[in-house]
Tab-separated table of C-alpha atoms and ligand atoms in Angstrom:
chain	number	residue	atom	x	y	z
A	1	ALA	CA	100.287	47.752	93.365
A	2	ASP	CA	99.920	48.207	89.618
A	3	LYS	CA	97.856	51.363	89.975
A	4	SER	CA	99.835	54.088	88.244
A	5	ILE	CA	99.973	57.718	89.279
A	6	GLN	CA	98.512	60.181	86.753
A	7	VAL	CA	100.745	63.145	86.018
A	8	LYS	CA	99.500	66.026	83.911
A	9	LEU	CA	102.383	67.478	81.874
A	10	VAL	CA	102.329	70.428	79.465
A	11	LEU	CA	104.809	71.293	76.706
A	12	LEU	CA	105.405	74.951	75.891
A	13	GLY	CA	107.802	76.767	73.591
A	14	GLU	CA	108.190	78.718	70.387
A	15	ALA	CA	106.731	77.318	67.161
A	16	ALA	CA	108.818	74.662	65.387
A	17	VAL	CA	111.284	74.029	68.230
A	18	GLY	CA	110.167	70.390	68.224
A	19	LYS	CA	107.624	70.004	71.052
A	20	SER	CA	105.437	67.553	69.122
A	21	SER	CA	108.519	65.697	67.913
A	22	VAL	CA	109.834	65.280	71.465
A	23	VAL	CA	106.461	63.857	72.500
A	24	LEU	CA	106.274	61.577	69.436
A	25	ARG	CA	109.724	60.206	70.260
A	26	PHE	CA	108.755	59.606	73.891
A	27	VAL	CA	105.337	58.085	73.165
A	28	SER	CA	106.017	56.110	69.932
A	29	ASN	CA	109.810	56.143	69.545
A	30	GLU	CA	109.315	57.699	66.093
A	31	PHE	CA	110.443	60.828	64.256
A	32	GLN	CA	108.844	62.695	61.345
A	33	ALA	CA	111.112	64.979	59.329
A	34	ASN	CA	108.229	67.192	58.207
A	35	LYS	CA	105.923	67.362	61.155
A	36	GLU	CA	102.988	69.712	60.667
A	37	PRO	CA	102.473	72.586	63.153
A	38	THR	CA	100.110	71.789	66.021
A	39	ILE	CA	96.742	73.527	65.948
A	40	GLY	CA	95.434	74.335	69.446
A	41	ALA	CA	96.906	71.393	71.336
A	42	ALA	CA	97.283	67.626	71.152
A	43	PHE	CA	96.745	65.105	73.956
A	44	LEU	CA	98.835	61.948	74.346
A	45	THR	CA	99.621	59.553	77.166
A	46	GLN	CA	102.634	57.452	78.033
A	47	LYS	CA	103.693	55.416	81.045
A	48	CYS	CA	106.991	56.041	82.743
A	49	ARG	CA	108.443	53.290	84.904
A	50	LEU	CA	110.661	54.167	87.855
A	51	GLU	CA	112.303	51.674	90.201
A	52	ASP	CA	109.605	52.040	92.824
A	53	ARG	CA	106.538	53.182	90.879
A	54	VAL	CA	104.875	53.717	87.526
A	55	LEU	CA	103.567	57.093	86.391
A	56	ARG	CA	101.115	57.690	83.596
A	57	TYR	CA	101.847	60.962	81.855
A	58	GLU	CA	98.843	62.822	80.453
A	59	ILE	CA	100.592	65.099	78.005
A	60	TRP	CA	99.248	68.359	76.590
A	61	ASP	CA	101.363	69.298	73.576
A	62	THR	CA	100.498	72.957	72.941
A	63	ALA	CA	100.767	74.934	69.704
A	64	GLY	CA	103.697	77.346	69.623
A	65	GLN	CA	102.314	79.752	67.051
A	66	GLU	CA	101.659	83.138	68.658
A	67	ARG	CA	97.952	83.115	67.760
A	68	PHE	CA	97.492	80.204	70.189
A	69	HIS	CA	99.302	81.827	73.139
A	70	SER	CA	96.087	82.745	74.965
A	71	LEU	CA	95.038	79.069	75.114
A	72	ALA	CA	98.116	78.040	77.093
A	73	PRO	CA	96.747	78.752	80.609
A	74	MET	CA	94.020	76.164	80.050
A	75	TYR	CA	96.732	73.553	79.603
A	76	TYR	CA	99.215	74.570	82.306
A	77	ARG	CA	96.664	75.533	84.965
A	78	ASN	CA	96.481	72.098	86.629
A	79	ALA	CA	99.750	70.723	85.313
A	80	GLN	CA	102.140	69.013	87.752
A	81	ALA	CA	104.987	69.204	85.241
A	82	ALA	CA	106.032	71.349	82.301
A	83	VAL	CA	108.637	70.929	79.588
A	84	VAL	CA	109.690	74.250	78.083
A	85	VAL	CA	111.444	73.601	74.787
A	86	TYR	CA	113.848	75.756	72.772
A	87	ASP	CA	115.933	75.016	69.681
A	88	VAL	CA	119.721	75.011	70.275
A	89	THR	CA	120.212	76.453	66.769
A	90	LYS	CA	117.911	79.448	67.415
A	91	ALA	CA	118.864	81.963	70.119
A	92	ALA	CA	115.496	83.736	70.099
A	93	SER	CA	113.789	80.496	71.041
A	94	LEU	CA	115.618	80.518	74.400
A	95	ASP	CA	114.272	84.030	75.076
A	96	LYS	CA	110.786	82.716	74.356
A	97	ALA	CA	111.423	79.760	76.666
A	98	LYS	CA	112.463	82.135	79.448
A	99	SER	CA	109.229	84.085	79.054
A	100	TRP	CA	107.226	80.828	79.319
A	101	VAL	CA	109.114	79.929	82.480
A	102	LYS	CA	108.268	83.343	83.954
A	103	GLU	CA	104.618	82.897	83.061
A	104	LEU	CA	104.566	79.417	84.630
A	105	GLN	CA	106.281	80.618	87.791
A	106	ARG	CA	103.704	83.382	88.151
A	107	GLN	CA	100.533	81.622	87.048
A	108	ALA	CA	100.872	77.849	87.275
A	109	ASN	CA	100.727	75.521	90.287
A	110	PRO	CA	103.483	76.706	92.671
A	111	HIS	CA	104.761	73.111	93.008
A	112	ILE	CA	105.001	72.500	89.255
A	113	VAL	CA	108.157	70.676	88.144
A	114	ILE	CA	109.649	72.551	85.185
A	115	ALA	CA	112.263	71.178	82.792
A	116	LEU	CA	114.068	73.178	80.109
A	117	ALA	CA	114.881	71.177	76.961
A	118	GLY	CA	117.356	72.416	74.347
A	119	ASN	CA	116.167	70.381	71.364
A	120	LYS	CA	117.690	69.578	67.926
A	121	VAL	CA	121.076	68.899	69.491
A	122	ASP	CA	121.693	66.403	66.641
A	123	LEU	CA	122.258	69.447	64.397
A	124	VAL	CA	125.232	70.608	66.474
A	125	ASN	CA	126.532	67.395	68.018
A	126	ASN	CA	128.985	65.796	65.605
A	127	ALA	CA	129.206	62.524	67.527
A	128	ALA	CA	125.448	62.043	67.325
A	129	ALA	CA	125.183	63.316	63.758
A	130	SER	CA	127.853	60.966	62.440
A	131	SER	CA	125.852	57.915	63.490
A	132	SER	CA	122.971	58.966	61.222
A	133	SER	CA	123.083	58.843	57.457
A	134	THR	CA	122.878	62.455	56.361
A	135	THR	CA	125.734	64.828	55.763
A	136	GLU	CA	125.192	68.072	57.599
A	137	GLU	CA	126.167	71.331	56.008
A	138	THR	CA	129.532	72.228	57.442
A	139	SER	CA	129.805	75.803	56.248
A	140	GLU	CA	131.068	77.728	59.223
A	141	ASP	CA	130.208	81.324	59.862
A	142	GLU	CA	133.122	83.510	60.772
A	143	PRO	CA	132.038	85.488	63.803
A	144	ASP	CA	133.282	89.058	63.922
A	145	ASP	CA	135.282	89.127	67.156
A	146	ALA	CA	134.486	92.787	67.722
A	147	THR	CA	130.755	92.093	68.032
A	148	ALA	CA	130.666	88.421	69.022
A	149	THR	CA	128.343	87.514	71.872
A	150	PRO	CA	129.422	84.977	74.511
A	151	ALA	CA	127.256	82.421	72.730
A	152	GLU	CA	128.972	83.115	69.422
A	153	LEU	CA	132.399	82.833	71.005
A	154	ALA	CA	131.371	79.525	72.574
A	155	GLN	CA	130.136	78.403	69.174
A	156	ALA	CA	133.405	79.348	67.494
A	157	ALA	CA	135.412	77.609	70.227
A	158	SER	CA	133.368	74.416	70.065
A	159	GLY	CA	133.410	74.193	66.275
A	160	ASP	CA	129.661	73.610	66.228
A	161	GLY	CA	128.694	75.579	63.135
A	162	LEU	CA	124.970	75.678	63.847
A	163	ARG	CA	124.855	76.096	67.592
A	164	ALA	CA	123.291	79.377	68.697
A	165	VAL	CA	122.826	78.646	72.420
A	166	ALA	CA	125.822	77.436	74.430
A	167	ARG	CA	125.046	74.491	76.670
A	168	ASP	CA	126.682	76.198	79.670
A	169	GLU	CA	124.651	79.363	79.187
A	170	ALA	CA	121.364	77.451	79.190
A	171	GLN	CA	122.471	75.242	82.097
A	172	ALA	CA	123.400	78.320	84.151
A	173	TYR	CA	120.033	79.925	83.468
A	174	ALA	CA	118.191	76.697	84.340
A	175	THR	CA	120.063	76.316	87.620
A	176	GLU	CA	119.363	79.914	88.581
A	177	ALA	CA	115.652	79.532	87.740
A	178	GLY	CA	115.340	76.167	89.516
A	179	LEU	CA	114.674	74.084	86.401
A	180	LEU	CA	115.783	70.652	85.303
A	181	PHE	CA	117.865	70.949	82.138
A	182	PHE	CA	118.525	68.622	79.207
A	183	GLU	CA	119.740	68.893	75.670
A	184	THR	CA	117.627	66.601	73.500
A	185	SER	CA	117.148	65.352	69.986
A	186	ALA	CA	113.750	64.107	68.896
A	187	LYS	CA	115.536	62.928	65.750
A	188	THR	CA	118.081	60.606	67.403
A	189	GLY	CA	116.275	60.144	70.711
A	190	GLU	CA	119.158	61.622	72.709
A	191	GLY	CA	118.061	62.845	76.138
A	192	ILE	CA	114.346	62.143	75.656
A	193	VAL	CA	113.794	59.254	78.074
A	194	GLU	CA	116.123	60.958	80.576
A	195	LEU	CA	114.053	64.137	80.377
A	196	PHE	CA	110.754	62.429	81.236
A	197	THR	CA	112.366	60.081	83.782
A	198	GLU	CA	114.062	62.869	85.749
A	199	ILE	CA	110.801	64.825	85.826
A	200	ALA	CA	109.002	61.699	87.093
A	201	LYS	CA	111.505	61.344	89.939
A	202	LYS	CA	110.645	64.888	91.061
A	203	ILE	CA	106.892	64.277	91.236
A	204	PRO	CA	106.008	63.800	94.901
A	205	ILE	CA	104.475	60.481	95.944
A	206	GLU	CA	100.895	61.093	97.064
B	301	GTP	P1	104.381	73.891	66.799
B	301	GTP	O1	103.425	72.756	66.944
B	301	GTP	O2	104.077	74.750	65.627
B	301	GTP	O3	104.500	74.707	68.051
B	301	GTP	O4	105.860	73.245	66.524
B	301	GTP	P2	106.606	72.132	67.402
B	301	GTP	O5	107.388	72.793	68.481
B	301	GTP	O6	105.644	71.072	67.818
B	301	GTP	O7	107.674	71.531	66.367
B	301	GTP	P3	107.585	70.150	65.559
B	301	GTP	O8	107.715	68.989	66.482
B	301	GTP	O9	106.407	70.179	64.676
B	301	GTP	O10	108.956	70.227	64.732
B	301	GTP	C1	109.219	71.270	63.809
B	301	GTP	C2	110.220	70.782	62.772
B	301	GTP	O11	111.479	70.502	63.396
B	301	GTP	C3	109.782	69.467	62.095
B	301	GTP	O12	110.135	69.533	60.737
B	301	GTP	C4	110.592	68.417	62.821
B	301	GTP	O13	110.860	67.291	62.021
B	301	GTP	C5	111.872	69.163	63.158
B	301	GTP	N1	112.496	68.665	64.391
B	301	GTP	C6	111.903	68.482	65.579
B	301	GTP	N2	112.762	68.014	66.480
B	301	GTP	C7	113.948	67.870	65.847
B	301	GTP	C8	115.240	67.417	66.264
B	301	GTP	O14	115.500	67.023	67.405
B	301	GTP	N3	116.231	67.427	65.314
B	301	GTP	C9	116.007	67.842	64.044
B	301	GTP	N4	117.046	67.804	63.207
B	301	GTP	N5	114.805	68.286	63.622
B	301	GTP	C10	113.784	68.284	64.509
B	302	MG	MG1	103.615	70.907	67.654
């Protein structure tokens, strides 16, 4: 009864969005402010306990730098789950995430469970930020209404000076593409256990 189910999971996303940090938080409950870029990929494992079963995640944390892109298929080929990470303070990182999702939906296992994670939410979430020690820069850009994008208008309305991707925009995309969606912070731990637990619930029992 204690035999756990192995689940191969891959993390994908633009460089520096926090893939390795999300994994470090999940596996060791730690955070490193100056984490070095991943070279190639890193392998880690962590158990995930559900009410009725225990899964053992075998995690491939890939390198986001473009020169490593061609290695990715080796890691997602047999994956049962994928976490595609973007940075909520960097709009281009959501575009990159969308292109990873497309690649997975074309090339990976058709039954793969995919979750989209908008990381670094501590930088834009005042409630979470105020519980930590540092003072965030509060300089607020003044968006030019004539050229403001929906994301910029959402940012202005929410008062989140650093947010570049509105939560609703990412949630809507995730729903349309059939993905789980979470905003996370590897720094505070917000959303991290939920992310891996909700994926685990979607893995079919063999
Ligand atoms: P590659 O391995 O190059 O693809 O990068 P990565 O996606 O693994 O990013 P990594 O985890 O190395 O994090 C990049 C930088 O962002 C590091 O300095 C982290 O400390 C920081 N970082 C990661 N996650 C968070 C977060 O949730 N909040 C904040 N404030 N910083 C974070
Ligand atoms: Mg990394």
